Amino acid sequence: MSGISDTERMITLKTVEGTLFDVKSSIAKDLKTVQAFIDDSDDDVTSPIPLPNVFTRELSRILDYLNNHHRFRSGIEKADEEMARYDAEFAKSMSHEELKALILAANYLNVKDLLEFLNQTVADVIQNKSVEFVRNFFGIENDYTPEEEEKLRNENEWAFNGVEQD
Amino acid sequence: MIEGFDQCNSMLCWEDEAEMPKVEFQESGPALKKAKKTILAAENVDTYEVAESQDRLGDLPDCLIHHILSFMETKDAIRTCVLSKRWRYIWASVPCLNFSSKSFNRLVDFKKFVLWVLSHRDDSQVKVLIYYRFGVDYATDQYLLNKVIEYATYHGVEEIRINLRAKTSGSPPVEIPLPLFTCQSLKRLELKDCNPTNVSSPVGCKSLETLHLEHFSMYPAAADFMNPFSSLAELFGFTTLTTLHLNSFTLCYTGIDCLNPFATCVNLKNLHLGEMSFKSDLNPKDFVISAPKLKNLSLMCNRFKCKIVVAAPTLTNFSYLYSTSCAFFEFSLPSLDGLVIDIHEPRDQLEKSIRRKREETLHGLINMIRGHCKSEAVKLSFCTVAVTCGTAVFLKPEFYSCSKLKSLNFGVGSTYKIFISNLDNITAYFRDCSQHADFEILTI
């Protein structure tokens, strides 16, 4: 290992489209998949690490989130309010498609805190929504016959009270 | 909130290889190493774009779905069974059970539902159990609680949160089921709004790390009044705890000495006491906090009328929010190095009696600094208490004692601009106290 301290080292990541991102090693630690790769490598990782499942749009958002959170946490005063506001804006700025894509990317890269936040956001979005809405959101095709679906709903009637109608 | 709560660890995905659809992630190391050898030629970009749109619209893998569903009540998670055949039984292996009676019109429906879930769920682990039963009567449903706890402990539960608030009378009496105490996997427990009737038990918890008790009191008939905490220690295993939160707790005490309830908490790192009080104002002489590994202590709005002595040798963070008058704290620590003290007071505090209490708080602080001539660096963070800091200081000139304080960090909250003008007085005072020529005052 070279003599440079950890916080100064930069890691380069390459997305599917070939875009390169320079990331501080302190931020890269939150991308556990990447960190595992670095740990597993025998030599210093100098060439860009390719991420075959991650697109530029997602990586850019993930790094944005991590950079901001690092900034909030290292401040002198607790920036809880500011962080909450940032998180709310962050969630609102994405369409459902983008949210799902980001979840898959965050899952692949194993970014624990972000994944927790994103999945909570999805849970909030689909809570109390109609079945059609949720199907659309996840891109699910209904393979029940109308009779099967009716039967299932009747069996679990109590679960469908107070929910948005289709 | 209980710290360290981890509902459905995304790491689950890595173990769940058999169920992973082909488009998803693989074992990180080999995938990236393999990818390193692949050259992403420009002509491949198009193929990726097609694959991209398919990936994005495809189903999320089971473990991610479990993670999402674990943020909802079980009742809502079950609704996903009608989405498609693949989703029919996904709810049955979500490692979280979240029952809240508020989502049901009648308690009898809630009961039927809970029992139905317990008998229709698969055998997978339950990591988290949340059971909130808001009753309208004085008694809680002991049978239902027993069944739920039995099920969860049998399925390797790690965290349990229970709230049994009754509409009319607050906290109903309840017998904590024995399986909760014998459960080896249980690490975090939160009990709110209940009065346990079992003040002693043949077995106590042996591996609890986090305990949170709120609106909780032990039935006085069997309690040991000399140490009202001894029941808790026995039932929940004080020696294994790393985090303890006690809120809105009423204790009975009839002794005349000091009370030192946390001395047996040999692993305790975080302690929070909020809105605690002694019944009939029977306070001990001193309330001593002396857990040997304690790092973070926070005292919020307690109603003690006795002195709180903080004697935890490894303390690094102390946070204090307003307490009743006649209560103040004092430190008895070997060293203040690295200690961060954070004092807040509610905004509208200008009445005389409250101002006097502030002075007492202040005196506690000054005593502490005075008594610790060996410390070299102390960090104090004031909010509105600093307004009176200046005046109180001049009332007691005998505080000019020898002090080796080399640096004093003032963290001044940006929302309270009023005391900036007094800061000069404060810093002048401390500068006078110090014998060092190079005494440094840093303001942030």
Coordinates of C-alpha atoms in Angstrom, one line a residue:
Chain A
M1 CA 0.0 0.0 0.0
S2 CA 1.2 3.5 -0.7
G3 CA 1.9 6.0 2.0
I4 CA -1.1 8.1 1.3
S5 CA -3.6 8.1 4.1
D6 CA -7.0 6.6 3.5
T7 CA -9.0 9.8 3.3
E8 CA -7.0 11.3 0.5
R9 CA -7.2 8.3 -1.8
M10 CA -9.6 8.5 -4.7
I11 CA -11.2 5.5 -6.3
T12 CA -12.5 5.6 -9.8
L13 CA -15.8 3.9 -10.7
K14 CA -17.1 3.2 -14.2
T15 CA -20.7 2.8 -15.0
V16 CA -22.4 0.7 -17.7
E17 CA -22.3 3.7 -20.1
G18 CA -18.6 4.1 -19.5
T19 CA -18.8 7.3 -17.4
L20 CA -16.1 7.6 -14.8
F21 CA -16.7 8.9 -11.3
D22 CA -13.9 9.8 -8.9
V23 CA -14.9 9.0 -5.4
K24 CA -13.1 9.6 -2.1
S25 CA -12.2 6.4 -0.4
S26 CA -14.2 7.5 2.7
I27 CA -17.3 7.6 0.6
A28 CA -16.4 4.4 -1.2
K29 CA -16.5 2.7 2.2
D30 CA -20.3 3.1 2.1
L31 CA -20.5 1.2 -1.2
K32 CA -19.9 -2.1 0.5
T33 CA -19.7 -4.0 -2.7
V34 CA -16.9 -1.7 -4.0
Q35 CA -15.2 -1.8 -0.6
A36 CA -15.2 -5.6 -0.6
F37 CA -13.6 -5.6 -4.1
I38 CA -10.9 -3.2 -2.9
D39 CA -10.3 -5.3 0.2
D40 CA -10.1 -8.5 -1.9
S41 CA -7.6 -7.0 -4.4
D42 CA -4.0 -7.9 -3.9
D43 CA -2.6 -4.7 -5.3
D44 CA -3.6 -1.1 -5.0
V45 CA -6.7 -0.5 -7.1
T46 CA -5.5 2.1 -9.7
S47 CA -7.6 1.4 -12.7
P48 CA -11.3 2.2 -12.8
I49 CA -13.6 -0.3 -11.2
P50 CA -16.3 -1.3 -13.6
L51 CA -19.8 -1.6 -12.2
P52 CA -21.7 -3.7 -14.8
N53 CA -25.1 -3.3 -13.2
V54 CA -25.0 0.4 -12.4
F55 CA -26.0 3.2 -14.7
T56 CA -24.7 6.7 -14.6
R57 CA -28.0 8.3 -13.5
E58 CA -28.1 6.0 -10.4
L59 CA -24.5 6.2 -9.4
S60 CA -24.7 10.0 -9.7
R61 CA -27.7 10.0 -7.3
I62 CA -26.1 7.6 -4.9
L63 CA -22.9 9.6 -4.6
D64 CA -24.9 12.8 -4.2
Y65 CA -26.8 11.2 -1.3
L66 CA -23.7 9.9 0.4
N67 CA -21.7 13.1 -0.1
N68 CA -24.5 15.2 1.5
H69 CA -25.0 12.8 4.4
H70 CA -21.3 12.8 5.1
R71 CA -21.4 16.5 5.1
F72 CA -24.4 16.6 7.5
R73 CA -22.9 14.2 9.9
S74 CA -19.5 15.8 10.1
G75 CA -20.9 19.3 10.9
I76 CA -20.4 20.8 14.3
E77 CA -24.0 21.2 15.1
K78 CA -26.4 18.4 14.6
A79 CA -27.9 18.9 11.2
D80 CA -30.9 16.6 11.7
E81 CA -33.5 19.0 10.3
E82 CA -31.4 19.8 7.3
M83 CA -30.8 16.2 6.6
A84 CA -34.5 15.4 6.9
R85 CA -35.3 18.1 4.4
Y86 CA -32.7 16.9 2.0
D87 CA -34.0 13.4 2.3
A88 CA -37.6 14.5 1.6
E89 CA -36.5 16.5 -1.5
F90 CA -34.4 13.6 -2.7
A91 CA -37.3 11.2 -2.5
K92 CA -39.7 13.6 -4.2
S93 CA -37.3 14.3 -7.1
M94 CA -37.6 10.9 -8.5
S95 CA -40.3 9.2 -10.5
H96 CA -41.4 5.7 -9.4
E97 CA -39.3 4.2 -12.2
E98 CA -36.3 6.1 -11.1
L99 CA -36.9 5.1 -7.5
K100 CA -37.0 1.4 -8.4
A101 CA -33.9 1.7 -10.5
L102 CA -32.1 3.4 -7.6
I103 CA -33.1 0.7 -5.2
L104 CA -31.7 -2.0 -7.5
A105 CA -28.5 0.0 -7.8
A106 CA -28.2 0.6 -4.1
N107 CA -28.9 -3.0 -3.4
Y108 CA -26.2 -4.1 -5.8
L109 CA -23.7 -1.7 -4.4
N110 CA -24.9 -2.6 -0.9
V111 CA -25.4 0.9 0.4
K112 CA -27.2 0.1 3.6
D113 CA -28.5 3.4 4.9
L114 CA -29.7 4.6 1.5
L115 CA -31.4 1.3 0.9
E116 CA -33.2 1.6 4.2
F117 CA -34.4 5.0 3.3
L118 CA -35.5 4.1 -0.2
N119 CA -37.4 1.0 0.9
Q120 CA -39.1 3.0 3.6
T121 CA -40.0 5.5 1.0
V122 CA -41.5 2.8 -1.3
A123 CA -43.5 1.4 1.7
D124 CA -44.9 4.9 2.3
V125 CA -45.8 5.3 -1.3
I126 CA -47.7 2.0 -1.7
Q127 CA -49.3 2.0 1.7
N128 CA -53.1 2.1 1.4
K129 CA -53.0 2.4 -2.4
S130 CA -55.1 0.3 -4.7
V131 CA -54.0 -3.1 -6.0
E132 CA -53.8 -1.7 -9.5
F133 CA -51.5 1.1 -8.4
V134 CA -49.2 -1.3 -6.7
R135 CA -49.1 -3.6 -9.7
N136 CA -48.2 -0.6 -11.9
F137 CA -45.5 0.5 -9.5
F138 CA -43.7 -2.9 -9.4
G139 CA -44.5 -3.8 -13.0
I140 CA -46.4 -6.8 -12.0
E141 CA -48.7 -8.7 -14.4
N142 CA -51.8 -10.0 -12.9
D143 CA -52.0 -13.8 -13.5
Y144 CA -55.0 -14.5 -11.4
T145 CA -58.4 -15.2 -13.0
P146 CA -61.1 -12.7 -11.9
E147 CA -62.7 -15.6 -9.9
E148 CA -59.4 -16.4 -8.1
E149 CA -58.8 -12.8 -7.3
E150 CA -62.3 -12.3 -6.0
K151 CA -62.0 -15.4 -3.8
L152 CA -58.7 -14.3 -2.4
R153 CA -60.1 -10.8 -1.6
N154 CA -63.1 -12.3 0.2
E155 CA -61.0 -14.6 2.3
N156 CA -58.9 -11.7 3.4
E157 CA -61.7 -9.1 3.5
W158 CA -60.4 -7.5 6.7
A159 CA -57.1 -6.6 4.9
F160 CA -58.9 -4.6 2.3
N161 CA -60.8 -2.2 4.5
G162 CA -59.8 1.4 4.4
V163 CA -57.9 1.1 1.1
E164 CA -58.1 3.2 -2.0
Q165 CA -60.5 1.6 -4.5
D166 CA -59.3 0.5 -7.9
Chain B
M1 CA -36.2 4.7 18.9
I2 CA -34.1 1.8 19.8
E3 CA -30.6 2.2 18.5
G4 CA -29.1 -0.4 16.2
F5 CA -32.4 -1.4 14.9
D6 CA -32.0 -3.3 11.8
Q7 CA -35.2 -4.6 10.3
C8 CA -34.4 -6.6 7.3
N9 CA -30.8 -6.5 6.6
S10 CA -30.1 -6.1 2.9
M11 CA -27.3 -8.6 3.5
L12 CA -30.1 -11.2 3.4
C13 CA -29.9 -11.0 -0.4
W14 CA -26.4 -12.3 -0.4
E15 CA -27.4 -15.5 1.3
D16 CA -30.5 -16.0 -0.7
E17 CA -28.9 -17.2 -3.9
A18 CA -31.3 -19.9 -4.7
E19 CA -34.2 -17.5 -5.1
M20 CA -32.4 -14.8 -7.0
P21 CA -33.8 -14.0 -10.5
K22 CA -31.1 -14.1 -13.1
V23 CA -30.9 -10.4 -13.7
E24 CA -29.9 -9.5 -10.2
F25 CA -26.6 -9.0 -8.4
Q26 CA -24.1 -11.7 -7.8
E27 CA -21.4 -12.3 -5.2
S28 CA -19.6 -9.0 -5.3
G29 CA -16.0 -10.0 -5.5
P30 CA -16.1 -12.4 -8.4
A31 CA -18.5 -10.3 -10.4
L32 CA -16.4 -7.3 -10.3
K33 CA -13.2 -9.3 -10.9
K34 CA -14.9 -10.9 -13.9
A35 CA -16.1 -7.6 -15.1
K36 CA -12.6 -6.2 -14.9
K37 CA -11.7 -8.6 -17.6
T38 CA -14.6 -7.8 -19.8
I39 CA -14.2 -4.9 -22.2
L40 CA -17.3 -2.7 -22.6
A41 CA -17.1 -2.0 -26.3
A42 CA -19.2 0.8 -27.7
E43 CA -21.4 -1.6 -29.7
N44 CA -22.5 -3.3 -26.5
V45 CA -24.2 -0.1 -25.2
D46 CA -27.3 -0.8 -27.2
T47 CA -27.8 -4.2 -25.8
Y48 CA -27.4 -2.8 -22.3
E49 CA -30.1 -0.2 -23.0
V50 CA -32.6 -2.9 -23.9
A51 CA -31.6 -5.0 -20.9
E52 CA -31.8 -1.8 -18.8
S53 CA -35.4 -1.2 -19.5
Q54 CA -36.3 -4.8 -18.8
D55 CA -34.4 -4.7 -15.5
R56 CA -36.0 -1.5 -14.4
L57 CA -39.5 -2.8 -15.0
G58 CA -38.9 -6.2 -13.7
D59 CA -39.8 -7.5 -10.3
L60 CA -37.6 -6.7 -7.4
P61 CA -36.1 -9.8 -5.8
D62 CA -37.8 -11.3 -2.8
C63 CA -35.4 -10.0 -0.2
L64 CA -36.0 -6.4 -1.3
I65 CA -39.7 -7.0 -1.3
H66 CA -39.4 -8.4 2.3
H67 CA -37.4 -5.3 3.3
I68 CA -40.1 -3.0 1.9
L69 CA -42.9 -4.9 3.4
S70 CA -41.2 -4.9 6.8
F71 CA -41.8 -1.2 7.0
M72 CA -45.6 -1.7 7.0
E73 CA -48.0 -3.2 9.3
T74 CA -48.6 -6.9 8.7
K75 CA -52.2 -6.2 7.8
D76 CA -51.0 -4.1 4.8
A77 CA -48.3 -6.5 3.8
I78 CA -50.8 -9.3 3.5
R79 CA -52.7 -7.3 0.9
T80 CA -49.9 -8.0 -1.5
C81 CA -51.2 -11.5 -1.9
V82 CA -53.6 -10.5 -4.6
L83 CA -51.0 -8.7 -6.8
S84 CA -50.0 -11.9 -8.7
K85 CA -49.4 -15.6 -8.1
R86 CA -45.8 -14.9 -7.3
W87 CA -46.8 -12.5 -4.6
R88 CA -49.4 -14.9 -3.0
Y89 CA -47.2 -16.0 -0.1
I90 CA -44.4 -13.5 0.0
W91 CA -46.0 -11.8 3.0
A92 CA -45.7 -15.1 4.9
S93 CA -42.0 -15.0 5.2
V94 CA -41.4 -11.3 5.9
P95 CA -39.2 -11.4 9.0
C96 CA -41.2 -8.8 10.8
L97 CA -44.6 -8.9 12.5
N98 CA -46.2 -5.6 13.0
F99 CA -49.6 -5.7 14.8
S100 CA -51.4 -2.5 15.7
S101 CA -54.9 -2.6 17.0
K102 CA -55.6 0.9 15.8
S103 CA -56.0 -0.4 12.3
F104 CA -59.0 -2.4 13.3
N105 CA -62.5 -1.3 14.2
R106 CA -62.9 -3.7 17.0
L107 CA -60.5 -5.4 19.3
V108 CA -62.1 -8.7 18.7
D109 CA -61.2 -8.4 15.0
F110 CA -57.7 -7.5 15.9
K111 CA -57.5 -10.7 18.0
K112 CA -58.9 -12.8 15.2
F113 CA -56.4 -11.3 12.8
V114 CA -53.4 -11.9 15.0
L115 CA -54.3 -15.5 15.6
W116 CA -54.9 -16.0 11.9
V117 CA -51.5 -14.6 11.0
L118 CA -49.7 -16.8 13.5
S119 CA -51.3 -19.9 12.1
H120 CA -50.8 -19.0 8.4
R121 CA -47.3 -17.7 8.4
D122 CA -44.5 -19.9 7.3
D123 CA -41.7 -21.1 9.6
S124 CA -39.2 -18.5 8.8
Q125 CA -37.5 -16.3 11.4
V126 CA -39.3 -13.4 12.9
K127 CA -36.6 -10.8 13.5
V128 CA -38.8 -8.0 14.8
L129 CA -42.2 -8.1 16.6
I130 CA -44.2 -5.0 17.1
Y131 CA -47.4 -5.4 19.1
Y132 CA -49.4 -2.3 19.9
R133 CA -52.7 -3.0 21.5
F134 CA -54.6 0.1 22.4
G135 CA -57.3 -1.0 24.7
V136 CA -60.5 0.7 25.9
D137 CA -60.7 -1.2 29.1
Y138 CA -58.4 -1.6 32.0
A139 CA -57.2 -5.0 31.3
T140 CA -55.1 -6.1 28.4
D141 CA -55.6 -9.3 26.5
Q142 CA -53.2 -11.6 28.4
Y143 CA -54.0 -14.6 26.3
L144 CA -53.2 -12.8 23.0
L145 CA -50.0 -11.4 24.3
N146 CA -48.9 -14.8 25.5
K147 CA -49.6 -16.3 22.1
V148 CA -47.7 -13.6 20.2
I149 CA -44.7 -13.7 22.5
E150 CA -44.6 -17.5 22.4
Y151 CA -44.7 -17.4 18.6
A152 CA -42.0 -14.8 18.2
T153 CA -39.6 -16.2 20.7
Y154 CA -40.0 -19.6 19.1
H155 CA -39.0 -18.1 15.8
G156 CA -35.8 -16.5 16.9
V157 CA -37.0 -12.9 17.5
E158 CA -34.3 -10.3 18.1
E159 CA -36.4 -7.2 18.8
I160 CA -39.7 -6.8 20.5
R161 CA -41.7 -3.6 20.9
I162 CA -44.9 -3.6 23.0
N163 CA -47.3 -0.9 23.8
L164 CA -50.4 -1.7 25.7
R165 CA -51.9 1.7 26.4
A166 CA -55.4 1.6 27.7
K167 CA -57.6 4.6 26.8
T168 CA -59.1 5.2 30.3
S169 CA -56.4 4.2 32.7
G170 CA -53.1 4.4 31.0
S171 CA -51.1 1.4 31.7
P172 CA -52.9 -1.9 32.3
P173 CA -51.4 -4.6 34.5
V174 CA -49.9 -7.4 32.6
E175 CA -47.9 -10.5 33.2
I176 CA -44.9 -10.6 31.0
P177 CA -44.8 -14.0 29.5
L178 CA -42.0 -16.3 30.6
P179 CA -40.8 -17.1 27.1
L180 CA -39.7 -13.5 26.8
F181 CA -37.2 -13.9 29.6
T182 CA -35.9 -17.3 28.4
C183 CA -35.5 -16.2 24.7
Q184 CA -31.9 -16.4 23.8
S185 CA -32.1 -14.5 20.6
L186 CA -33.7 -11.4 22.1
K187 CA -31.5 -8.4 22.0
R188 CA -33.7 -5.3 22.0
L189 CA -36.8 -4.8 24.1
E190 CA -39.2 -1.9 24.3
L191 CA -42.1 -1.9 26.7
K192 CA -44.5 1.0 26.9
D193 CA -47.6 1.7 28.9
C194 CA -47.8 -1.4 31.0
N195 CA -47.5 -2.4 34.6
P196 CA -45.9 -5.7 34.9
T197 CA -47.3 -7.8 37.8
N198 CA -44.4 -10.2 37.8
V199 CA -41.8 -8.2 39.7
S200 CA -39.7 -11.2 40.0
S201 CA -39.3 -14.3 37.9
P202 CA -37.5 -17.6 38.0
V203 CA -35.5 -16.6 35.1
G204 CA -34.4 -13.2 33.8
C205 CA -33.2 -12.1 30.3
K206 CA -29.7 -13.1 29.7
S207 CA -28.7 -11.4 26.5
L208 CA -30.5 -8.1 26.3
E209 CA -28.5 -5.3 24.8
T210 CA -31.0 -2.5 24.6
L211 CA -33.9 -1.9 26.9
H212 CA -36.4 0.9 26.6
L213 CA -39.1 1.3 29.2
E214 CA -41.7 4.0 29.1
H215 CA -44.8 4.8 31.2
F216 CA -43.9 1.7 33.1
S217 CA -44.1 1.0 36.8
M218 CA -43.6 -2.0 38.9
Y219 CA -46.4 -3.0 41.3
P220 CA -45.3 -1.7 44.6
A221 CA -46.6 -4.6 46.7
A222 CA -43.7 -6.9 45.8
A223 CA -41.1 -4.3 45.0
D224 CA -37.9 -3.8 46.9
F225 CA -38.3 -0.2 48.1
M226 CA -34.7 0.2 49.0
N227 CA -33.6 -0.3 45.5
P228 CA -36.6 0.1 43.1
F229 CA -34.3 -0.9 40.3
S230 CA -33.5 -4.3 41.6
S231 CA -36.5 -5.9 40.1
L232 CA -35.6 -4.5 36.7
A233 CA -32.1 -5.7 37.1
E234 CA -33.3 -9.2 37.9
L235 CA -35.9 -9.3 35.1
F236 CA -34.0 -7.8 32.3
G237 CA -30.4 -8.5 33.1
F238 CA -28.7 -5.3 33.8
T239 CA -25.2 -6.8 33.3
T240 CA -25.6 -7.4 29.6
L241 CA -27.2 -4.0 28.7
T242 CA -25.4 -1.6 26.5
T243 CA -28.2 0.9 26.1
L244 CA -30.9 1.8 28.6
H245 CA -33.8 4.3 28.2
L246 CA -36.2 4.9 31.0
N247 CA -38.9 7.4 30.4
S248 CA -41.9 8.5 32.5
F249 CA -41.0 6.1 35.3
T250 CA -42.4 6.3 38.8
L251 CA -40.3 4.7 41.5
C252 CA -40.9 4.0 45.1
Y253 CA -38.2 4.6 47.5
T254 CA -38.2 4.5 51.3
G255 CA -34.6 4.4 52.2
I256 CA -32.6 7.3 53.4
D257 CA -29.3 6.8 51.7
C258 CA -28.0 7.3 48.2
L259 CA -29.3 5.3 45.4
N260 CA -26.8 3.9 43.0
P261 CA -28.9 1.7 40.7
F262 CA -26.6 1.3 37.7
A263 CA -23.5 0.1 39.3
T264 CA -24.2 -3.4 38.1
C265 CA -24.6 -2.3 34.5
V266 CA -21.0 -3.3 33.7
N267 CA -21.5 -3.0 29.9
L268 CA -23.7 0.0 29.8
K269 CA -22.6 2.7 27.3
N270 CA -25.7 4.8 26.8
L271 CA -28.1 5.9 29.5
H272 CA -31.1 8.1 29.1
L273 CA -33.4 9.1 32.0
G274 CA -36.4 11.1 31.2
E275 CA -39.4 12.3 33.3
M276 CA -38.5 10.1 36.2
S277 CA -40.0 10.8 39.6
F278 CA -40.3 9.3 43.0
K279 CA -43.7 8.4 44.3
S280 CA -44.9 10.7 47.1
D281 CA -41.7 12.7 46.6
L282 CA -39.8 10.1 48.7
N283 CA -36.4 10.9 47.2
P284 CA -33.1 9.4 48.1
K285 CA -30.5 11.7 49.5
D286 CA -28.5 11.4 46.3
F287 CA -29.1 9.7 43.0
V288 CA -25.8 8.4 41.9
I289 CA -25.1 7.3 38.3
S290 CA -21.9 5.3 38.2
A291 CA -21.9 2.7 35.5
P292 CA -18.3 1.8 34.8
K293 CA -18.3 2.0 31.0
L294 CA -20.9 4.7 30.5
K295 CA -20.1 7.0 27.6
N296 CA -23.3 8.9 26.9
L297 CA -25.6 10.2 29.5
S298 CA -28.7 12.2 28.9
L299 CA -31.1 13.6 31.6
M300 CA -34.3 15.1 30.3
C301 CA -37.0 16.8 32.3
N302 CA -36.7 14.6 35.4
R303 CA -38.7 15.4 38.5
F304 CA -36.3 14.3 41.1
K305 CA -35.9 16.6 44.1
C306 CA -32.5 15.4 45.0
K307 CA -29.0 15.8 43.8
I308 CA -27.9 13.8 40.8
V309 CA -24.3 12.8 41.1
V310 CA -22.7 11.7 37.9
A311 CA -19.8 9.5 38.8
A312 CA -19.2 7.5 35.6
P313 CA -15.5 7.4 35.0
T314 CA -15.5 7.0 31.2
L315 CA -18.2 9.5 30.4
T316 CA -17.7 11.5 27.1
N317 CA -21.1 13.0 26.4
F318 CA -23.5 14.6 28.9
S319 CA -26.8 16.1 27.7
Y320 CA -29.1 17.8 30.1
L321 CA -32.5 19.2 29.7
Y322 CA -34.4 21.1 32.3
S323 CA -35.4 19.5 35.5
T324 CA -37.6 20.6 38.4
S325 CA -36.4 23.2 40.8
C326 CA -34.5 21.8 43.8
A327 CA -32.8 19.3 41.6
F328 CA -29.3 19.8 40.3
F329 CA -26.4 17.7 39.3
E330 CA -22.9 17.4 40.3
F331 CA -20.0 15.6 38.7
S332 CA -17.6 13.4 40.4
L333 CA -15.3 12.3 37.6
P334 CA -11.6 11.5 37.6
S335 CA -11.1 13.6 34.5
L336 CA -12.9 15.9 32.2
D337 CA -10.7 15.4 29.2
G338 CA -12.8 15.0 26.1
L339 CA -16.1 15.5 27.9
V340 CA -18.8 17.2 26.0
I341 CA -21.5 18.8 27.9
D342 CA -24.7 19.9 26.2
I343 CA -27.2 21.9 28.2
H344 CA -30.5 23.0 26.8
E345 CA -33.4 24.8 28.2
P346 CA -36.8 25.4 26.8
R347 CA -37.2 28.8 25.2
D348 CA -39.7 30.6 27.4
Q349 CA -37.9 30.5 30.7
L350 CA -37.7 33.8 32.3
E351 CA -39.6 33.4 35.6
K352 CA -37.7 33.9 38.8
S353 CA -37.9 30.4 40.2
I354 CA -36.6 29.0 37.0
R355 CA -33.8 31.5 36.8
R356 CA -32.8 30.3 40.3
K357 CA -32.7 26.7 39.2
R358 CA -30.5 27.7 36.3
E359 CA -28.1 29.1 38.7
E360 CA -28.0 25.9 40.6
T361 CA -27.3 24.1 37.3
L362 CA -24.6 26.5 36.7
H363 CA -23.1 26.0 40.1
G364 CA -23.0 22.3 39.5
L365 CA -21.0 23.0 36.4
I366 CA -18.6 25.4 38.1
N367 CA -18.1 23.0 40.9
M368 CA -17.2 20.4 38.5
I369 CA -14.7 22.5 36.7
R370 CA -13.2 23.8 39.9
G371 CA -12.8 20.4 41.3
H372 CA -10.9 19.1 38.3
C373 CA -7.6 21.0 38.2
K374 CA -6.0 18.2 36.2
S375 CA -8.1 18.5 33.1
E376 CA -6.5 20.1 30.1
A377 CA -9.4 20.3 27.7
V378 CA -13.1 20.7 28.3
K379 CA -15.8 21.3 25.9
L380 CA -18.9 23.0 27.1
S381 CA -21.9 23.8 24.9
F382 CA -24.4 26.2 26.2
C383 CA -27.8 27.3 24.9
T384 CA -29.8 29.8 26.9
V385 CA -28.2 28.8 30.1
A386 CA -25.2 30.9 29.1
V387 CA -27.4 34.0 29.6
T388 CA -27.3 33.6 33.3
C389 CA -23.8 32.2 33.2
G390 CA -22.4 35.6 33.2
T391 CA -24.3 36.9 36.2
A392 CA -24.0 33.8 38.3
V393 CA -20.3 33.8 37.9
F394 CA -19.9 37.1 39.6
L395 CA -22.0 36.1 42.6
K396 CA -19.5 33.6 43.7
P397 CA -16.0 35.0 43.7
E398 CA -14.6 32.0 45.6
F399 CA -14.6 30.0 42.5
Y400 CA -11.4 31.6 41.5
S401 CA -9.3 28.6 42.2
C402 CA -6.3 27.1 40.6
S403 CA -7.0 25.4 37.4
K404 CA -4.8 23.9 34.8
L405 CA -7.4 24.4 32.1
K406 CA -5.5 25.0 28.9
S407 CA -8.4 25.3 26.6
L408 CA -12.1 25.7 26.9
N409 CA -14.2 25.2 23.8
F410 CA -17.5 27.0 23.8
G411 CA -20.0 25.6 21.3
V412 CA -22.5 28.4 21.0
G413 CA -25.8 27.4 19.4
S414 CA -26.6 29.6 16.4
T415 CA -30.3 29.9 17.3
Y416 CA -29.6 31.8 20.5
K417 CA -27.9 35.0 19.6
I418 CA -28.8 36.8 22.9
F419 CA -25.9 35.5 24.9
I420 CA -23.1 36.4 22.5
S421 CA -22.8 39.7 24.3
N422 CA -22.2 38.0 27.6
L423 CA -19.6 35.7 26.1
D424 CA -16.8 38.2 26.8
N425 CA -17.7 38.1 30.5
I426 CA -17.7 34.4 30.6
T427 CA -14.5 34.0 28.8
A428 CA -12.9 36.6 30.9
Y429 CA -13.9 34.7 34.0
F430 CA -12.4 31.5 32.8
R431 CA -9.3 33.2 31.7
D432 CA -8.9 34.6 35.2
C433 CA -9.4 31.1 36.6
S434 CA -6.6 29.7 34.7
Q435 CA -3.0 29.9 35.7
H436 CA -1.7 29.3 32.2
A437 CA -0.3 32.1 30.2
D438 CA -1.3 30.5 27.0
F439 CA -4.9 29.8 28.0
E440 CA -6.9 29.5 24.9
I441 CA -10.5 30.1 24.4
L442 CA -12.0 28.9 21.2
T443 CA -15.5 29.9 20.2
I444 CA -17.3 28.1 17.5

